[in-house]
PDB file of C-alpha atoms in Angstrom:
ATOM      1  CA  MET A1402      -1.913 -69.877 -16.042  1.00 43.00           C
ATOM      2  CA  ALA A1403      -5.296 -68.502 -14.460  1.00 53.00           C
ATOM      3  CA  TYR A1404      -5.615 -66.261 -17.641  1.00 48.00           C
ATOM      4  CA  GLU A1405      -8.166 -67.607 -20.461  1.00 48.00           C
ATOM      5  CA  ARG A1406      -6.684 -65.204 -22.857  1.00 49.00           C
ATOM      6  CA  SER A1407      -5.364 -61.628 -23.070  1.00 49.00           C
ATOM      7  CA  GLU A1408      -5.971 -59.195 -26.050  1.00 50.00           C
ATOM      8  CA  SER A1409      -5.326 -55.732 -27.058  1.00 48.00           C
ATOM      9  CA  THR A1410      -8.079 -52.811 -26.601  1.00 46.00           C
ATOM     10  CA  PRO A1411      -9.342 -50.840 -29.542  1.00 49.00           C
ATOM     11  CA  ALA A1412      -7.142 -48.577 -31.325  1.00 47.00           C
ATOM     12  CA  GLY A1413      -6.735 -45.290 -29.447  1.00 47.00           C
ATOM     13  CA  ASP A1414      -6.008 -46.908 -26.134  1.00 51.00           C
ATOM     14  CA  PRO A1415      -2.955 -48.994 -26.870  1.00 45.00           C
ATOM     15  CA  ASP A1416      -1.599 -49.131 -23.450  1.00 44.00           C
ATOM     16  CA  THR A1417      -4.809 -50.921 -21.943  1.00 53.00           C
ATOM     17  CA  THR A1418      -4.530 -54.790 -21.934  1.00 62.00           C
ATOM     18  CA  ALA A1419      -8.089 -56.360 -21.583  1.00 87.00           C
ATOM     19  CA  LEU A1420      -7.891 -59.477 -19.453  1.00 94.00           C
ATOM     20  CA  ALA A1421     -10.102 -62.331 -19.451  1.00 96.00           C
ATOM     21  CA  LEU A1422     -10.323 -64.823 -16.365  1.00 97.00           C
ATOM     22  CA  LYS A1423     -11.821 -68.149 -16.428  1.00 97.00           C
ATOM     23  CA  ILE A1424     -13.899 -68.696 -13.202  1.00 98.00           C
ATOM     24  CA  LEU A1425     -15.708 -72.188 -12.298  1.00 97.00           C
ATOM     25  CA  VAL A1426     -18.960 -72.110 -10.600  1.00 96.00           C
ATOM     26  CA  ALA A1427     -19.552 -75.472  -8.664  1.00 95.00           C
ATOM     27  CA  GLY A1428     -21.708 -77.024  -6.102  1.00 93.00           C
ATOM     28  CA  GLY A1429     -24.254 -79.612  -5.564  1.00 89.00           C
ATOM     29  CA  PHE A1430     -27.337 -80.565  -7.752  1.00 86.00           C
ATOM     30  CA  GLY A1431     -29.999 -78.001  -7.654  1.00 87.00           C
ATOM     31  CA  VAL A1432     -27.965 -75.339  -5.583  1.00 92.00           C
ATOM     32  CA  GLY A1433     -28.401 -72.526  -8.248  1.00 93.00           C
ATOM     33  CA  LYS A1434     -25.415 -72.604 -10.529  1.00 94.00           C
ATOM     34  CA  THR A1435     -27.037 -72.192 -13.737  1.00 92.00           C
ATOM     35  CA  THR A1436     -29.263 -69.402 -12.096  1.00 94.00           C
ATOM     36  CA  LEU A1437     -26.075 -67.620 -10.744  1.00 96.00           C
ATOM     37  CA  VAL A1438     -24.236 -67.738 -14.310  1.00 96.00           C
ATOM     38  CA  GLY A1439     -27.571 -66.541 -16.020  1.00 95.00           C
ATOM     39  CA  ALA A1440     -28.172 -63.731 -13.542  1.00 97.00           C
ATOM     40  CA  VAL A1441     -24.750 -62.149 -13.812  1.00 97.00           C
ATOM     41  CA  SER A1442     -23.997 -62.866 -17.745  1.00 97.00           C
ATOM     42  CA  GLU A1443     -23.946 -59.913 -19.843  1.00 96.00           C
ATOM     43  CA  ILE A1444     -24.215 -62.363 -22.905  1.00 95.00           C
ATOM     44  CA  ARG A1445     -26.953 -64.715 -23.412  1.00 93.00           C
ATOM     45  CA  PRO A1446     -25.699 -67.850 -21.340  1.00 88.00           C
ATOM     46  CA  LEU A1447     -25.083 -71.176 -22.911  1.00 87.00           C
ATOM     47  CA  ARG A1448     -26.937 -73.773 -21.102  1.00 73.00           C
ATOM     48  CA  THR A1449     -26.608 -77.357 -21.514  1.00 64.00           C
ATOM     49  CA  GLU A1450     -29.922 -78.650 -19.414  1.00 53.00           C
ATOM     50  CA  GLU A1451     -31.972 -81.368 -20.198  1.00 51.00           C
ATOM     51  CA  ARG A1452     -35.361 -82.389 -18.419  1.00 54.00           C
ATOM     52  CA  LEU A1453     -34.983 -84.984 -15.682  1.00 47.00           C
ATOM     53  CA  SER A1454     -36.156 -88.551 -16.253  1.00 46.00           C
ATOM     54  CA  ARG A1455     -37.245 -91.581 -14.648  1.00 52.00           C
ATOM     55  CA  VAL A1456     -33.971 -93.168 -15.796  1.00 45.00           C
ATOM     56  CA  GLY A1457     -32.240 -90.676 -13.547  1.00 46.00           C
ATOM     57  CA  GLU A1458     -34.317 -91.115 -10.655  1.00 50.00           C
ATOM     58  CA  SER A1459     -32.039 -93.947  -9.046  1.00 46.00           C
ATOM     59  CA  VAL A1460     -28.954 -91.747  -9.436  1.00 49.00           C
ATOM     60  CA  ASP A1461     -30.242 -88.150  -8.948  1.00 49.00           C
ATOM     61  CA  ASP A1462     -30.992 -87.124  -5.317  1.00 54.00           C
ATOM     62  CA  THR A1463     -33.981 -84.517  -5.619  1.00 51.00           C
ATOM     63  CA  GLY A1464     -34.408 -84.348  -2.030  1.00 55.00           C
ATOM     64  CA  GLY A1465     -34.906 -80.856  -0.996  1.00 52.00           C
ATOM     65  CA  VAL A1466     -35.373 -79.663  -4.783  1.00 51.00           C
ATOM     66  CA  ASP A1467     -38.502 -81.414  -5.633  1.00 53.00           C
ATOM     67  CA  GLN A1468     -39.701 -78.811  -7.914  1.00 56.00           C
ATOM     68  CA  LYS A1469     -36.214 -79.048 -10.170  1.00 46.00           C
ATOM     69  CA  ASN A1470     -37.312 -80.564 -13.582  1.00 50.00           C
ATOM     70  CA  THR A1471     -33.938 -79.823 -15.476  1.00 50.00           C
ATOM     71  CA  THR A1472     -30.286 -80.643 -14.925  1.00 51.00           C
ATOM     72  CA  THR A1473     -26.955 -79.294 -16.553  1.00 47.00           C
ATOM     73  CA  VAL A1474     -25.314 -82.314 -18.547  1.00 47.00           C
ATOM     74  CA  ALA A1475     -22.386 -80.603 -19.351  1.00 55.00           C
ATOM     75  CA  MET A1476     -21.788 -76.847 -18.455  1.00 82.00           C
ATOM     76  CA  ASP A1477     -23.169 -73.697 -18.463  1.00 90.00           C
ATOM     77  CA  PHE A1478     -21.243 -70.614 -19.806  1.00 93.00           C
ATOM     78  CA  GLY A1479     -21.391 -66.719 -19.245  1.00 96.00           C
ATOM     79  CA  ARG A1480     -19.286 -63.672 -19.417  1.00 96.00           C
ATOM     80  CA  ILE A1481     -19.361 -60.568 -17.263  1.00 97.00           C
ATOM     81  CA  THR A1482     -17.218 -57.583 -17.283  1.00 96.00           C
ATOM     82  CA  ILE A1483     -16.165 -56.576 -13.837  1.00 93.00           C
ATOM     83  CA  ARG A1484     -14.597 -53.393 -14.731  1.00 91.00           C
ATOM     84  CA  ALA A1485     -12.808 -51.598 -17.942  1.00 92.00           C
ATOM     85  CA  GLY A1486     -10.290 -54.135 -19.069  1.00 93.00           C
ATOM     86  CA  LEU A1487     -11.392 -57.340 -16.901  1.00 94.00           C
ATOM     87  CA  SER A1488     -13.764 -59.804 -17.901  1.00 96.00           C
ATOM     88  CA  LEU A1489     -14.763 -63.069 -16.236  1.00 97.00           C
ATOM     89  CA  TYR A1490     -15.614 -66.095 -18.411  1.00 97.00           C
ATOM     90  CA  LEU A1491     -17.791 -68.222 -16.236  1.00 97.00           C
ATOM     91  CA  PHE A1492     -18.099 -72.050 -16.298  1.00 95.00           C
ATOM     92  CA  GLY A1493     -20.980 -73.695 -14.527  1.00 92.00           C
ATOM     93  CA  THR A1494     -20.119 -77.227 -13.597  1.00 89.00           C
ATOM     94  CA  PRO A1495     -22.839 -80.233 -13.778  1.00 84.00           C
ATOM     95  CA  GLY A1496     -23.601 -81.094 -10.180  1.00 69.00           C
ATOM     96  CA  GLN A1497     -24.335 -84.696 -10.224  1.00 63.00           C
ATOM     97  CA  ASP A1498     -21.560 -87.326  -9.289  1.00 65.00           C
ATOM     98  CA  ARG A1499     -21.809 -88.906 -12.751  1.00 63.00           C
ATOM     99  CA  PHE A1500     -20.511 -85.849 -14.512  1.00 68.00           C
ATOM    100  CA  TRP A1501     -17.597 -85.131 -12.363  1.00 70.00           C
ATOM    101  CA  PHE A1502     -15.321 -86.365 -14.908  1.00 74.00           C
ATOM    102  CA  LEU A1503     -15.762 -83.008 -16.744  1.00 81.00           C
ATOM    103  CA  TRP A1504     -14.248 -81.182 -13.862  1.00 85.00           C
ATOM    104  CA  ASP A1505     -10.617 -81.801 -14.821  1.00 89.00           C
ATOM    105  CA  ASP A1506     -10.983 -80.384 -18.269  1.00 88.00           C
ATOM    106  CA  LEU A1507     -13.465 -77.583 -16.976  1.00 88.00           C
ATOM    107  CA  SER A1508     -10.722 -76.515 -14.157  1.00 91.00           C
ATOM    108  CA  GLN A1509      -7.856 -76.365 -16.529  1.00 93.00           C
ATOM    109  CA  GLY A1510      -6.499 -72.599 -16.597  1.00 95.00           C
ATOM    110  CA  ALA A1511      -9.171 -71.297 -13.970  1.00 96.00           C
ATOM    111  CA  LEU A1512      -8.165 -68.486 -11.807  1.00 97.00           C
ATOM    112  CA  GLY A1513     -10.472 -69.687  -9.122  1.00 98.00           C
ATOM    113  CA  ALA A1514     -13.995 -71.312  -8.327  1.00 98.00           C
ATOM    114  CA  VAL A1515     -17.132 -70.393  -6.534  1.00 98.00           C
ATOM    115  CA  VAL A1516     -18.593 -73.218  -4.545  1.00 98.00           C
ATOM    116  CA  LEU A1517     -22.310 -72.594  -4.262  1.00 97.00           C
ATOM    117  CA  ALA A1518     -23.701 -73.743  -1.081  1.00 96.00           C
ATOM    118  CA  ASP A1519     -27.449 -74.620   0.278  1.00 95.00           C
ATOM    119  CA  THR A1520     -27.661 -74.759   3.998  1.00 93.00           C
ATOM    120  CA  ARG A1521     -30.487 -77.376   3.879  1.00 91.00           C
ATOM    121  CA  ARG A1522     -28.337 -79.824   1.955  1.00 92.00           C
ATOM    122  CA  LEU A1523     -24.817 -78.325   3.011  1.00 93.00           C
ATOM    123  CA  GLU A1524     -23.014 -81.579   2.567  1.00 94.00           C
ATOM    124  CA  ASP A1525     -23.794 -81.538  -1.109  1.00 93.00           C
ATOM    125  CA  CYS A1526     -21.086 -79.027  -1.620  1.00 93.00           C
ATOM    126  CA  PHE A1527     -18.463 -81.321   0.088  1.00 94.00           C
ATOM    127  CA  PRO A1528     -17.111 -82.730  -3.334  1.00 93.00           C
ATOM    128  CA  ALA A1529     -16.561 -79.373  -4.657  1.00 94.00           C
ATOM    129  CA  VAL A1530     -14.807 -78.223  -1.462  1.00 96.00           C
ATOM    130  CA  ASP A1531     -12.402 -81.314  -1.439  1.00 95.00           C
ATOM    131  CA  TYR A1532     -11.798 -81.194  -5.088  1.00 94.00           C
ATOM    132  CA  PHE A1533     -10.605 -77.567  -5.173  1.00 95.00           C
ATOM    133  CA  GLU A1534      -8.611 -77.657  -1.765  1.00 96.00           C
ATOM    134  CA  HIS A1535      -6.913 -80.890  -2.978  1.00 95.00           C
ATOM    135  CA  ARG A1536      -5.830 -79.231  -6.339  1.00 94.00           C
ATOM    136  CA  GLY A1537      -4.890 -75.967  -4.780  1.00 95.00           C
ATOM    137  CA  VAL A1538      -7.403 -74.044  -6.689  1.00 96.00           C
ATOM    138  CA  PRO A1539      -8.634 -70.779  -4.664  1.00 97.00           C
ATOM    139  CA  PHE A1540     -12.332 -70.716  -4.110  1.00 98.00           C
ATOM    140  CA  VAL A1541     -14.902 -69.044  -2.063  1.00 98.00           C
ATOM    141  CA  VAL A1542     -18.017 -70.683  -0.704  1.00 98.00           C
ATOM    142  CA  ALA A1543     -21.094 -68.698  -1.476  1.00 98.00           C
ATOM    143  CA  VAL A1544     -24.075 -69.636   0.435  1.00 97.00           C
ATOM    144  CA  ASN A1545     -27.458 -69.361  -1.782  1.00 96.00           C
ATOM    145  CA  CYS A1546     -29.952 -67.793   0.798  1.00 93.00           C
ATOM    146  CA  PHE A1547     -33.297 -69.821  -0.107  1.00 89.00           C
ATOM    147  CA  ALA A1548     -36.467 -68.528   0.948  1.00 83.00           C
ATOM    148  CA  GLY A1549     -37.669 -70.536   4.107  1.00 81.00           C
ATOM    149  CA  ALA A1550     -34.261 -72.001   4.603  1.00 81.00           C
ATOM    150  CA  ARG A1551     -32.654 -71.709   8.185  1.00 84.00           C
ATOM    151  CA  ALA A1552     -30.127 -68.774   8.103  1.00 86.00           C
ATOM    152  CA  TYR A1553     -26.805 -69.349   9.303  1.00 92.00           C
ATOM    153  CA  GLY A1554     -23.768 -66.890   9.498  1.00 93.00           C
ATOM    154  CA  ALA A1555     -20.565 -67.214   7.417  1.00 94.00           C
ATOM    155  CA  HIS A1556     -18.385 -68.486  10.514  1.00 95.00           C
ATOM    156  CA  ASP A1557     -20.989 -71.193  11.120  1.00 95.00           C
ATOM    157  CA  VAL A1558     -20.847 -72.565   7.527  1.00 96.00           C
ATOM    158  CA  SER A1559     -16.794 -72.243   7.557  1.00 97.00           C
ATOM    159  CA  ARG A1560     -16.789 -74.297  10.673  1.00 96.00           C
ATOM    160  CA  ALA A1561     -19.271 -76.938   9.422  1.00 96.00           C
ATOM    161  CA  LEU A1562     -17.427 -77.554   6.173  1.00 96.00           C
ATOM    162  CA  ASP A1563     -14.030 -77.517   7.881  1.00 96.00           C
ATOM    163  CA  LEU A1564     -12.840 -74.752   5.488  1.00 96.00           C
ATOM    164  CA  ASP A1565      -9.022 -73.939   5.525  1.00 93.00           C
ATOM    165  CA  ARG A1566      -8.359 -70.659   7.432  1.00 91.00           C
ATOM    166  CA  GLY A1567      -8.929 -67.648   5.310  1.00 94.00           C
ATOM    167  CA  THR A1568     -11.277 -69.335   3.056  1.00 97.00           C
ATOM    168  CA  PRO A1569     -14.057 -66.773   2.010  1.00 98.00           C
ATOM    169  CA  VAL A1570     -17.675 -67.468   2.709  1.00 98.00           C
ATOM    170  CA  VAL A1571     -20.363 -64.973   1.559  1.00 97.00           C
ATOM    171  CA  LEU A1572     -24.112 -64.961   1.494  1.00 96.00           C
ATOM    172  CA  CYS A1573     -25.674 -64.298  -1.489  1.00 97.00           C
ATOM    173  CA  ASP A1574     -28.986 -64.523  -3.704  1.00 96.00           C
ATOM    174  CA  ALA A1575     -28.055 -66.395  -7.018  1.00 97.00           C
ATOM    175  CA  ARG A1576     -30.895 -64.641  -8.647  1.00 96.00           C
ATOM    176  CA  ASP A1577     -29.903 -61.314  -8.034  1.00 97.00           C
ATOM    177  CA  ARG A1578     -27.413 -59.860 -10.685  1.00 97.00           C
ATOM    178  CA  ASP A1579     -25.686 -57.372  -8.160  1.00 97.00           C
ATOM    179  CA  SER A1580     -25.372 -60.193  -5.407  1.00 98.00           C
ATOM    180  CA  GLY A1581     -23.657 -62.512  -7.863  1.00 98.00           C
ATOM    181  CA  LYS A1582     -21.083 -59.902  -9.077  1.00 97.00           C
ATOM    182  CA  GLU A1583     -20.360 -59.163  -5.613  1.00 97.00           C
ATOM    183  CA  VAL A1584     -19.517 -62.959  -4.976  1.00 98.00           C
ATOM    184  CA  LEU A1585     -17.073 -62.732  -8.216  1.00 98.00           C
ATOM    185  CA  ILE A1586     -15.196 -59.844  -7.167  1.00 97.00           C
ATOM    186  CA  ARG A1587     -14.751 -61.350  -3.722  1.00 98.00           C
ATOM    187  CA  LEU A1588     -13.400 -64.401  -5.370  1.00 98.00           C
ATOM    188  CA  VAL A1589     -11.282 -62.631  -7.838  1.00 97.00           C
ATOM    189  CA  GLU A1590      -9.821 -60.472  -4.947  1.00 97.00           C
ATOM    190  CA  TYR A1591      -8.967 -63.635  -2.856  1.00 98.00           C
ATOM    191  CA  ALA A1592      -7.645 -65.576  -5.813  1.00 97.00           C
ATOM    192  CA  GLY A1593      -5.234 -62.810  -6.675  1.00 96.00           C
ATOM    193  CA  ARG A1594      -4.087 -62.764  -3.129  1.00 96.00           C
ATOM    194  CA  MET A1595      -3.252 -66.443  -3.253  1.00 95.00           C
ATOM    195  CA  HIS A1596      -1.644 -66.189  -6.617  1.00 94.00           C
ATOM    196  CA  THR A1597       0.561 -63.526  -5.503  1.00 95.00           C
ATOM    197  CA  ALA A1598       1.542 -65.344  -2.152  1.00 94.00           C
ATOM    198  CA  ARG A1599       2.422 -68.749  -4.130  1.00 92.00           C
ATOM    199  CA  LEU A1600       4.849 -66.574  -6.519  1.00 91.00           C
ATOM    200  CA  LEU A1601       6.600 -64.979  -3.844  1.00 92.00           C
ATOM    201  CA  ASP A1602       6.955 -68.280  -1.913  1.00 90.00           C
ATOM    202  CA  SER A1603       8.190 -69.669  -5.079  1.00 87.00           C
ATOM    203  CA  VAL A1604      10.605 -66.940  -5.694  1.00 89.00           C
ATOM    204  CA  GLY A1605      11.901 -66.744  -2.041  1.00 81.00           C
ATOM    205  CA  ALA A1606      12.445 -70.648  -2.329  1.00 81.00           C
ATOM    206  CA  ALA A1607      14.509 -70.280  -5.288  1.00 77.00           C
ATOM    207  CA  GLY A1608      16.806 -67.493  -3.605  1.00 75.00           C
ATOM    208  CA  THR A1609      17.214 -69.647  -0.532  1.00 74.00           C
ATOM    209  CA  ALA A1610      18.483 -72.684  -2.516  1.00 68.00           C
ATOM    210  CA  GLY A1611      20.948 -70.526  -4.552  1.00 62.00           C
ATOM    211  CA  PRO A1612      22.648 -71.566  -7.634  1.00 62.00           C
ATOM    212  CA  ALA A1613      23.068 -75.013  -8.652  1.00 57.00           C
ATOM    213  CA  GLY A1614      26.249 -76.747  -7.556  1.00 52.00           C
ATOM    214  CA  SER A1615      26.957 -73.874  -4.894  1.00 52.00           C
ATOM    215  CA  SER A1616      28.488 -75.288  -1.874  1.00 49.00           C
ATOM    216  CA  GLY A1617      28.021 -72.217   0.251  1.00 48.00           C
TER     217      GLY A1617
END
């Protein structure tokens, strides 16, 4: 299920249920995943960053992000309350190829994902897009608008990434809390529609099949 956990609210409001949803934040190396999680988190975010070393120069492509000197080696973690009774637990995935084995564990039970994109290195988010499309995980593409980068519209990005029809593309500033929150709200709304549609499809398919052994 997409719900990470569910718990009752404090005494005095017994009819309200607090939902905590698991969200992944993915994308290429240096695209702003750690920045987004840190910007929106209402708790001190957990970060597993290490300094880049000469040993990793042969495997980490720092083209376009020459000033980046740290990298996430496990995950980032943060939490944000979207509204009363609804919190999101954010898990930022590592961007380099050699850490992708962690994605399967991190994606267990996730409602959906945010795929951060940098139009200067748009090809870097292809692996994340492919990963979530092949596993049927709802996701939105959030274009992190870096200073000095050429501006592209959502339609242009969607076409360049060859996204499935209806996959949302939004423009954002990963450093800005309100901007990041809007991305997360868009994801929750989209993922909710996707999960509801799948549930209705499964119920319809079961009804069409009829009772086992029925000859019509």
